[in-house]
Coordinates of C-alpha atoms in Angstrom, one line a residue:
Chain A
M1 CA 145.5 310.8 -61.8
H2 CA 145.6 308.2 -63.8
L3 CA 144.4 308.9 -67.3
F4 CA 147.1 311.4 -67.5
T5 CA 149.8 309.4 -67.1
S6 CA 148.9 305.0 -68.6
T7 CA 149.2 304.3 -71.9
V8 CA 145.6 304.1 -72.2
G9 CA 143.9 307.2 -70.4
R10 CA 146.9 309.0 -72.0
K11 CA 145.4 307.6 -75.6
I12 CA 142.2 308.0 -74.5
L13 CA 142.6 311.5 -73.6
M14 CA 144.1 312.5 -77.0
A15 CA 140.4 310.3 -78.9
V16 CA 138.4 312.7 -76.7
T17 CA 140.0 315.8 -77.1
G18 CA 140.4 314.6 -80.7
L19 CA 137.1 314.7 -81.6
L20 CA 136.3 317.6 -79.4
L21 CA 138.7 319.2 -81.6
V22 CA 136.6 318.3 -84.6
G23 CA 133.7 319.3 -83.8
F24 CA 134.5 323.0 -83.6
I25 CA 136.1 323.1 -86.7
T26 CA 132.9 321.4 -87.7
I27 CA 131.0 324.7 -86.3
H28 CA 133.9 326.9 -87.2
L29 CA 133.8 325.1 -91.0
I30 CA 130.2 326.1 -91.0
G31 CA 130.2 329.4 -89.7
N32 CA 133.0 330.4 -92.7
L33 CA 130.8 328.9 -95.1
T34 CA 128.2 331.3 -95.0
I35 CA 130.8 332.8 -97.5
F36 CA 129.2 331.4 -100.2
A37 CA 125.6 333.3 -99.0
G38 CA 126.1 335.8 -99.9
N39 CA 128.3 339.6 -99.9
E40 CA 126.3 340.1 -96.4
A41 CA 125.9 336.7 -94.7
I42 CA 129.6 335.7 -93.2
N43 CA 129.2 339.6 -91.3
I44 CA 126.4 339.6 -89.8
Y45 CA 127.4 335.7 -88.5
A46 CA 130.7 337.3 -87.6
A47 CA 128.6 340.6 -86.0
G48 CA 126.3 338.5 -83.8
L49 CA 129.0 336.0 -83.6
H50 CA 130.5 338.5 -81.1
S51 CA 127.7 340.3 -79.6
M52 CA 128.0 338.0 -76.9
P53 CA 132.0 338.6 -75.6
P54 CA 130.9 335.5 -72.7
V55 CA 130.3 332.7 -75.1
V56 CA 133.7 333.8 -77.5
W57 CA 135.8 334.0 -74.7
I58 CA 134.4 330.2 -73.2
F59 CA 134.1 329.1 -75.6
R60 CA 138.2 330.0 -76.8
L61 CA 139.1 328.9 -73.5
V62 CA 137.4 325.5 -73.8
I63 CA 139.0 325.1 -77.3
L64 CA 142.5 326.3 -75.7
V65 CA 142.6 323.7 -72.8
L66 CA 141.9 321.5 -75.6
F67 CA 144.2 322.2 -77.8
A68 CA 146.7 321.1 -74.3
I69 CA 145.8 318.5 -74.1
H70 CA 145.7 317.1 -76.9
I71 CA 149.4 318.8 -78.0
T72 CA 151.2 318.1 -74.9
F73 CA 149.6 314.6 -74.9
G74 CA 150.5 314.3 -78.6
I75 CA 154.1 315.5 -78.4
Q76 CA 155.1 313.6 -75.3
L77 CA 153.5 310.2 -76.6
T78 CA 156.1 310.8 -80.0
V79 CA 158.5 311.3 -77.9
E80 CA 158.4 307.7 -76.2
N81 CA 157.5 306.0 -78.6
S82 CA 160.7 307.0 -80.4
A83 CA 162.4 306.3 -78.0
A84 CA 161.2 302.7 -77.4
T85 CA 162.0 302.4 -80.1
P86 CA 166.3 303.4 -80.6
E87 CA 168.3 302.1 -83.2
Q88 CA 165.4 300.7 -86.3
Y89 CA 166.0 298.6 -88.9
A90 CA 167.6 298.1 -92.0
I91 CA 165.2 297.8 -93.9
Q92 CA 161.3 297.8 -92.3
V93 CA 158.1 297.4 -94.6
T94 CA 155.1 298.0 -93.0
Q95 CA 151.7 296.4 -94.8
K96 CA 149.0 298.0 -93.7
T97 CA 149.9 301.0 -91.1
T98 CA 149.1 305.5 -93.3
F99 CA 151.1 307.6 -94.2
A100 CA 148.8 309.9 -92.3
A101 CA 149.0 307.8 -88.9
K102 CA 152.9 307.9 -89.7
S103 CA 152.9 311.6 -90.1
M104 CA 150.3 312.6 -87.7
I105 CA 153.3 314.3 -85.0
Y106 CA 154.3 316.8 -88.9
T107 CA 150.7 316.9 -89.7
G108 CA 149.6 318.3 -86.4
L109 CA 153.0 320.6 -85.9
I110 CA 152.1 321.8 -89.5
I111 CA 148.3 322.7 -88.1
L112 CA 149.9 323.6 -85.3
A113 CA 152.1 326.4 -87.0
F114 CA 148.8 326.8 -88.7
I115 CA 146.9 327.8 -86.0
L116 CA 149.1 330.8 -84.7
Y117 CA 149.2 331.5 -88.1
H118 CA 145.7 331.8 -88.9
L119 CA 144.8 333.4 -85.3
L120 CA 148.1 336.3 -86.0
H121 CA 146.4 337.0 -90.1
F122 CA 142.5 337.4 -89.0
T123 CA 141.9 337.0 -85.5
M124 CA 144.8 339.9 -84.1
H125 CA 145.2 341.4 -88.1
V126 CA 148.7 341.0 -86.7
V127 CA 150.2 340.0 -90.7
H128 CA 148.6 340.5 -94.2
T129 CA 147.0 343.6 -93.2
D130 CA 147.7 344.7 -96.7
A131 CA 144.2 343.0 -96.8
I132 CA 143.1 343.8 -93.7
E133 CA 143.1 347.6 -93.0
P134 CA 140.8 348.8 -96.0
Y135 CA 138.2 346.0 -94.0
N136 CA 138.7 347.5 -90.3
Q137 CA 136.0 350.7 -90.0
L138 CA 132.6 348.9 -89.7
V139 CA 130.2 349.4 -92.2
N140 CA 126.1 349.3 -90.8
G141 CA 127.5 348.0 -88.1
R142 CA 129.7 345.8 -88.7
H143 CA 132.4 344.2 -89.8
N144 CA 133.5 343.5 -93.2
V145 CA 134.7 340.0 -92.7
F146 CA 133.7 338.6 -96.7
G147 CA 135.7 341.7 -98.6
M148 CA 138.9 340.5 -95.3
V149 CA 139.1 337.0 -96.6
G150 CA 138.3 337.6 -100.0
T151 CA 141.3 340.1 -100.3
S152 CA 143.3 338.0 -97.8
F153 CA 142.8 335.0 -99.9
Q154 CA 143.6 337.1 -104.5
S155 CA 146.7 336.7 -102.6
A156 CA 148.2 332.8 -104.5
F157 CA 151.0 333.1 -101.5
I158 CA 148.2 333.4 -98.6
T159 CA 145.7 330.7 -100.5
I160 CA 148.6 327.7 -100.5
A161 CA 149.4 328.2 -97.0
Y162 CA 146.2 327.9 -96.6
A163 CA 145.8 324.9 -98.4
I164 CA 149.1 323.1 -97.5
A165 CA 147.6 323.2 -93.0
I166 CA 144.3 322.6 -95.2
I167 CA 146.0 319.2 -96.9
A168 CA 147.9 318.3 -93.2
L169 CA 144.5 318.6 -91.6
A170 CA 142.6 316.1 -94.0
F171 CA 145.6 313.8 -93.0
H172 CA 145.9 313.6 -89.6
L173 CA 141.3 313.8 -89.3
T174 CA 142.0 310.6 -91.9
H175 CA 144.0 308.7 -89.1
G176 CA 141.7 310.4 -86.6
L177 CA 138.0 309.4 -86.5
Q178 CA 138.9 305.8 -87.5
S179 CA 141.2 306.1 -84.8
F180 CA 138.2 307.4 -82.5
I181 CA 136.3 304.5 -83.2
Q182 CA 138.8 301.5 -82.2
T183 CA 140.8 303.9 -78.7
L184 CA 136.5 303.6 -77.0
G185 CA 136.8 300.5 -78.0
W186 CA 133.4 300.4 -80.4
S187 CA 135.4 298.8 -83.4
N188 CA 135.2 295.3 -83.5
G189 CA 137.2 292.7 -86.4
P190 CA 134.9 293.0 -89.5
S191 CA 134.3 297.2 -88.6
Q192 CA 137.5 298.2 -88.6
D193 CA 138.1 298.7 -92.8
K194 CA 134.4 300.5 -93.0
V195 CA 135.4 302.7 -90.3
S196 CA 138.6 303.6 -91.8
A197 CA 137.5 304.1 -95.3
I198 CA 133.7 306.2 -93.7
G199 CA 136.4 308.1 -91.9
K200 CA 138.4 309.2 -94.7
L201 CA 136.3 310.1 -96.9
V202 CA 134.9 312.2 -93.7
A203 CA 138.5 313.8 -94.0
I204 CA 138.4 314.4 -97.2
A205 CA 134.8 315.5 -96.8
Y206 CA 136.1 318.2 -94.8
G207 CA 139.3 319.1 -96.3
V208 CA 137.6 320.2 -99.2
L209 CA 135.1 321.8 -97.7
Y210 CA 137.6 324.5 -96.5
V211 CA 140.0 325.0 -99.2
A212 CA 136.8 325.5 -101.2
I213 CA 136.7 329.1 -99.6
P214 CA 139.9 330.2 -100.4
L215 CA 140.0 329.0 -103.5
A216 CA 137.5 329.9 -104.9
F217 CA 138.3 333.5 -104.4
L218 CA 141.5 333.4 -106.2
F219 CA 139.3 332.0 -109.1
H220 CA 137.5 334.9 -109.1
I221 CA 133.9 332.5 -108.7
L222 CA 133.3 334.6 -106.2
K223 CA 134.7 337.9 -106.0
V224 CA 134.8 341.0 -102.8
Chain B
M1 CA 170.0 278.4 -105.6
N2 CA 171.9 280.3 -103.9
L3 CA 171.5 283.3 -102.0
T4 CA 173.0 286.7 -100.4
L5 CA 172.8 286.5 -97.0
H6 CA 172.9 290.0 -95.2
V7 CA 172.7 288.7 -90.7
W8 CA 173.1 291.4 -88.1
R9 CA 175.9 290.4 -86.8
Q10 CA 176.4 291.6 -82.4
K11 CA 178.7 289.8 -79.9
G12 CA 176.5 290.6 -76.5
P13 CA 174.3 293.4 -75.3
Q14 CA 176.4 296.0 -75.1
V15 CA 178.6 295.5 -78.1
K16 CA 177.8 297.4 -81.4
G17 CA 176.9 294.9 -83.9
K18 CA 176.2 294.9 -88.2
L19 CA 175.0 293.7 -90.7
E20 CA 178.1 290.7 -92.4
T21 CA 177.4 288.8 -95.6
Y22 CA 177.5 285.2 -96.2
Q23 CA 176.8 283.2 -99.2
A24 CA 174.3 280.8 -98.8
K25 CA 175.2 278.4 -101.9
N26 CA 172.8 274.6 -102.9
I27 CA 169.7 275.6 -100.8
S28 CA 166.6 273.8 -101.6
E29 CA 163.7 275.1 -102.0
D30 CA 162.3 272.7 -99.7
Q31 CA 164.3 273.5 -97.4
S32 CA 162.6 275.8 -94.4
F33 CA 164.7 279.3 -93.5
L34 CA 165.8 278.0 -89.9
E35 CA 167.3 274.5 -92.2
M36 CA 168.6 277.2 -94.2
L37 CA 170.4 278.7 -91.5
D38 CA 171.3 275.6 -90.5
D39 CA 173.4 274.9 -93.3
V40 CA 175.4 278.5 -93.2
N41 CA 176.0 277.6 -89.9
E42 CA 177.8 274.0 -90.8
D43 CA 180.1 276.3 -93.3
L44 CA 180.9 278.9 -91.4
I45 CA 181.8 276.2 -88.1
K46 CA 183.3 274.4 -91.4
A47 CA 185.5 277.2 -91.7
G48 CA 186.2 277.9 -88.3
K49 CA 184.1 280.9 -87.8
D50 CA 181.0 281.9 -84.6
P51 CA 178.1 280.3 -86.2
I52 CA 175.0 282.7 -86.6
A53 CA 172.8 282.6 -82.9
F54 CA 169.5 282.4 -83.9
D55 CA 166.1 281.3 -81.3
H56 CA 164.1 278.4 -82.4
D57 CA 162.7 275.7 -80.4
C58 CA 159.7 273.4 -81.9
R59 CA 160.4 274.6 -85.7
E60 CA 156.2 274.0 -85.7
G61 CA 155.2 277.3 -85.7
I62 CA 153.6 277.7 -82.3
C63 CA 157.1 278.1 -79.7
G64 CA 157.6 281.9 -81.1
M65 CA 161.0 282.3 -80.3
C66 CA 162.7 282.8 -83.9
S67 CA 162.1 286.9 -83.2
Q68 CA 163.6 287.3 -86.9
V69 CA 162.6 290.1 -89.1
I70 CA 163.5 288.7 -92.9
N71 CA 163.5 291.6 -95.5
G72 CA 162.1 294.4 -93.4
K73 CA 158.9 292.1 -92.5
A74 CA 158.4 290.0 -88.7
H75 CA 159.1 286.6 -90.7
G76 CA 159.1 287.2 -93.3
G77 CA 155.8 289.0 -93.8
D78 CA 154.1 285.6 -95.0
E79 CA 150.1 285.5 -93.8
R80 CA 150.7 283.5 -90.1
T81 CA 154.2 282.5 -90.5
T82 CA 157.0 281.6 -88.0
V83 CA 160.1 281.7 -89.6
C84 CA 160.8 278.1 -89.3
Q85 CA 157.4 277.8 -91.5
L86 CA 158.6 280.0 -94.2
H87 CA 160.1 278.3 -96.9
M88 CA 162.7 278.9 -99.2
R89 CA 161.0 278.4 -102.5
R90 CA 159.5 281.7 -100.9
F91 CA 162.6 282.8 -102.6
N92 CA 164.6 283.1 -106.3
D93 CA 168.1 281.7 -107.1
G94 CA 170.9 285.0 -107.2
D95 CA 168.5 287.1 -104.2
D96 CA 169.6 288.8 -100.7
I97 CA 167.6 288.2 -97.7
V98 CA 168.6 290.4 -95.0
I99 CA 167.9 289.3 -91.7
E100 CA 168.0 291.5 -88.8
P101 CA 166.6 290.8 -85.2
W102 CA 163.7 292.1 -83.2
R103 CA 165.0 295.6 -82.6
A104 CA 162.7 297.7 -80.0
K105 CA 164.8 298.9 -76.2
A106 CA 162.0 296.4 -74.0
F107 CA 163.4 293.6 -76.0
P108 CA 167.8 294.1 -76.1
V109 CA 170.1 291.5 -78.3
Q110 CA 171.3 288.8 -76.6
K111 CA 173.6 287.7 -79.5
D112 CA 173.2 288.5 -83.5
L113 CA 169.5 287.6 -83.8
I114 CA 168.6 286.4 -81.3
V115 CA 166.9 288.9 -77.8
D116 CA 165.7 288.8 -74.9
R117 CA 161.8 288.6 -74.2
A118 CA 161.9 288.3 -70.5
A119 CA 159.8 291.8 -70.8
L120 CA 156.7 290.0 -71.7
D121 CA 157.1 287.8 -68.9
V122 CA 156.9 290.3 -67.4
I123 CA 153.2 292.5 -68.5
M124 CA 152.5 288.4 -67.8
Q125 CA 153.7 288.2 -64.2
A126 CA 151.6 291.9 -63.4
G127 CA 148.1 290.5 -64.4
G128 CA 147.4 288.5 -61.4
Y129 CA 146.9 285.6 -60.1
T130 CA 145.5 282.4 -62.9
S131 CA 145.7 278.9 -62.4
C132 CA 145.4 276.6 -64.6
H133 CA 144.7 272.6 -64.0
T134 CA 146.9 270.4 -65.4
G135 CA 145.2 266.6 -66.8
G136 CA 142.7 265.5 -68.8
V137 CA 141.0 267.7 -71.0
A138 CA 137.8 269.5 -68.7
D139 CA 134.2 267.8 -69.6
G140 CA 131.9 269.7 -71.8
N141 CA 129.6 271.7 -70.4
A142 CA 131.2 271.0 -67.2
L143 CA 132.1 275.3 -67.0
L144 CA 128.9 276.8 -68.3
I145 CA 130.4 279.0 -70.5
P146 CA 128.7 280.0 -73.9
K147 CA 130.4 278.2 -76.9
P148 CA 130.7 282.0 -78.4
T149 CA 132.6 283.5 -75.9
A150 CA 134.4 280.3 -75.7
D151 CA 135.5 280.9 -79.1
Y152 CA 136.9 284.7 -78.7
A153 CA 138.9 283.8 -75.5
M154 CA 140.4 281.2 -77.3
D155 CA 141.1 283.7 -80.2
A156 CA 143.0 285.9 -77.7
A157 CA 144.6 282.9 -76.5
E158 CA 146.1 282.0 -79.7
C159 CA 149.1 284.2 -78.9
I160 CA 152.1 282.9 -78.4
G161 CA 154.1 285.3 -77.3
C162 CA 156.3 285.8 -79.9
G163 CA 156.4 288.9 -80.2
A164 CA 156.1 290.3 -83.7
C165 CA 153.6 292.3 -82.9
V166 CA 155.8 294.6 -80.9
A167 CA 158.4 294.1 -84.1
S168 CA 156.6 295.9 -86.9
C169 CA 155.0 298.4 -84.7
P170 CA 156.9 301.4 -85.4
N171 CA 157.0 302.8 -82.1
S172 CA 157.4 299.4 -80.7
S173 CA 154.2 298.8 -78.6
A174 CA 153.3 295.6 -77.0
M175 CA 150.0 296.7 -77.3
L176 CA 148.6 293.7 -79.3
F177 CA 150.0 291.3 -77.2
T178 CA 148.8 292.5 -74.0
S179 CA 145.1 292.9 -74.7
A180 CA 145.0 289.5 -75.6
K181 CA 145.7 288.2 -72.1
V182 CA 143.6 290.9 -70.8
A183 CA 140.9 290.4 -72.8
Q184 CA 140.9 286.5 -73.2
L185 CA 140.8 286.9 -68.9
A186 CA 138.2 289.8 -69.0
A187 CA 136.4 287.2 -71.6
L188 CA 135.6 284.2 -68.9
P189 CA 133.9 284.2 -65.0
Q190 CA 137.9 283.4 -64.0
G191 CA 139.4 286.8 -64.5
K192 CA 136.1 288.4 -63.8
A193 CA 137.6 289.1 -59.9
E194 CA 140.7 291.0 -61.2
A195 CA 139.7 292.3 -63.6
K196 CA 139.9 295.8 -63.6
D197 CA 143.2 296.4 -61.4
R198 CA 144.8 293.0 -64.2
V199 CA 143.9 296.1 -67.7
R200 CA 145.7 299.2 -65.1
N201 CA 148.6 296.8 -63.8
M202 CA 149.4 295.0 -67.0
T203 CA 149.0 297.6 -69.0
Q204 CA 151.7 299.1 -66.3
A205 CA 153.7 297.4 -67.0
L206 CA 153.7 297.7 -70.8
L207 CA 155.3 301.0 -70.5
D208 CA 157.4 300.5 -67.5
E209 CA 159.0 297.4 -69.3
G210 CA 160.1 299.9 -72.1
F211 CA 157.5 299.5 -74.6
G212 CA 156.0 302.2 -76.5
N213 CA 152.4 303.0 -76.7
C214 CA 149.3 302.1 -79.2
T215 CA 149.0 304.9 -82.1
N216 CA 146.8 302.2 -84.2
H217 CA 149.0 301.5 -87.2
Y218 CA 147.8 297.9 -86.7
E219 CA 150.8 297.3 -88.5
C220 CA 150.9 294.3 -85.5
Q221 CA 147.4 292.7 -86.5
D222 CA 149.2 292.2 -90.1
A223 CA 152.6 290.8 -88.3
C224 CA 150.8 288.3 -85.7
P225 CA 151.2 284.5 -86.6
K226 CA 148.5 284.0 -86.0
G227 CA 146.0 286.1 -86.4
I228 CA 145.4 287.9 -83.4
S229 CA 143.1 290.8 -84.4
V230 CA 143.5 294.2 -83.0
K231 CA 139.1 293.9 -82.1
F232 CA 141.4 292.6 -77.8
I233 CA 143.2 296.1 -78.8
A234 CA 139.7 297.6 -78.4
K235 CA 138.5 295.5 -75.5
L236 CA 141.2 296.2 -74.0
N237 CA 140.4 299.9 -74.5
R238 CA 137.4 298.8 -72.7
E239 CA 138.2 296.8 -70.3
Y240 CA 140.0 300.6 -69.0
L241 CA 138.2 302.6 -69.7
K242 CA 135.4 300.5 -66.7
T243 CA 138.8 301.2 -64.3
V244 CA 138.4 304.7 -64.9
A245 CA 134.3 304.4 -64.2
K246 CA 134.8 303.9 -60.7

């Protein structure tokens, strides 16, 4: 199909899958933020979610497909683009592009590595088992997600690992959000800078809200 | 003023090149950058050396031949300026200046600072049929095109095909060039008939010629000597989306 092979088609696929993944991290963030609503709120949320396995699995499958498209084309386009510039300039001064735009492949790969780690941590309970195991028993018919998360983030190592990934995500979004608008052809000349500025603000908001959770536990604002 | 130049010298397309250092002496600040290179070449010829090969034609900022990256910026980096319109008053006595050709797989270096930009012609040809009448200017209102539309098409048509967008793009993409052509023709009634084929064929030719993909760095817009806006790339994307829906 033309969409999967052409230069603009793949750009549009990157933009659309990217935005849908932003939709996913939005839902994920809202769920996560219930942690600030008392010790039981996130446990009730998690139990509610897992009481509907078909919904969870369809959701996971969709996310997997979105990630597969976004990552495959992201890598493919990066490889093509570096092949288009075989010889580098002795000096190259950029005037408009940003650190975020130039580092999309790196922040993307950091996020990918983080997702695998994050799944091994809270979903599959393979790593950091000392922080997870005490909460494996059901209390009132629910997992104690609050305790699991809280105990994990008392470790500075885990918190730093999460913070690095969240910073990478924020950078990825600063380029990605405005890029989406341009790629779908919704920007005109004058709106370009405004769209970029709004994209940056939204990206920072995601970063701050996500990182608030590990930091809240690390600095004992939230206590297990 | 006296300057130290570091110029890319390459004997031919298949030969490996390198930066070589030359002294430019007694340069007037009123000279253009190309006139400065003319002076350096005269000294080289007198010394029995091979002069620096560089492309130039009109020397009035409209031909788009001068494919030079100067101190890391296409055409020297001044706003809406080609190399012939860059003047030596922009430099200071004793400056070091690095001069390189456009670097992109699709623009192979022919010699020194001369690159082959024929790949842009291939993209143009992929755009299909257009007719251009020669002779006098058409009568006002003979073609019923609203003024804002005509202005929009004219803004896109300002592109001189110099390749600075490619040279400045971290991906060596020719998307700004391609979008200027697609947007210009898509805006006008004459271009509507082939609009869908045109956007697909031109962007395919872009890839086939070895240019990279656009990832919205927007370097091209700042480097363009004619100030072509990336809004035309957004327009190209819209035109492409129309072909997906068909």
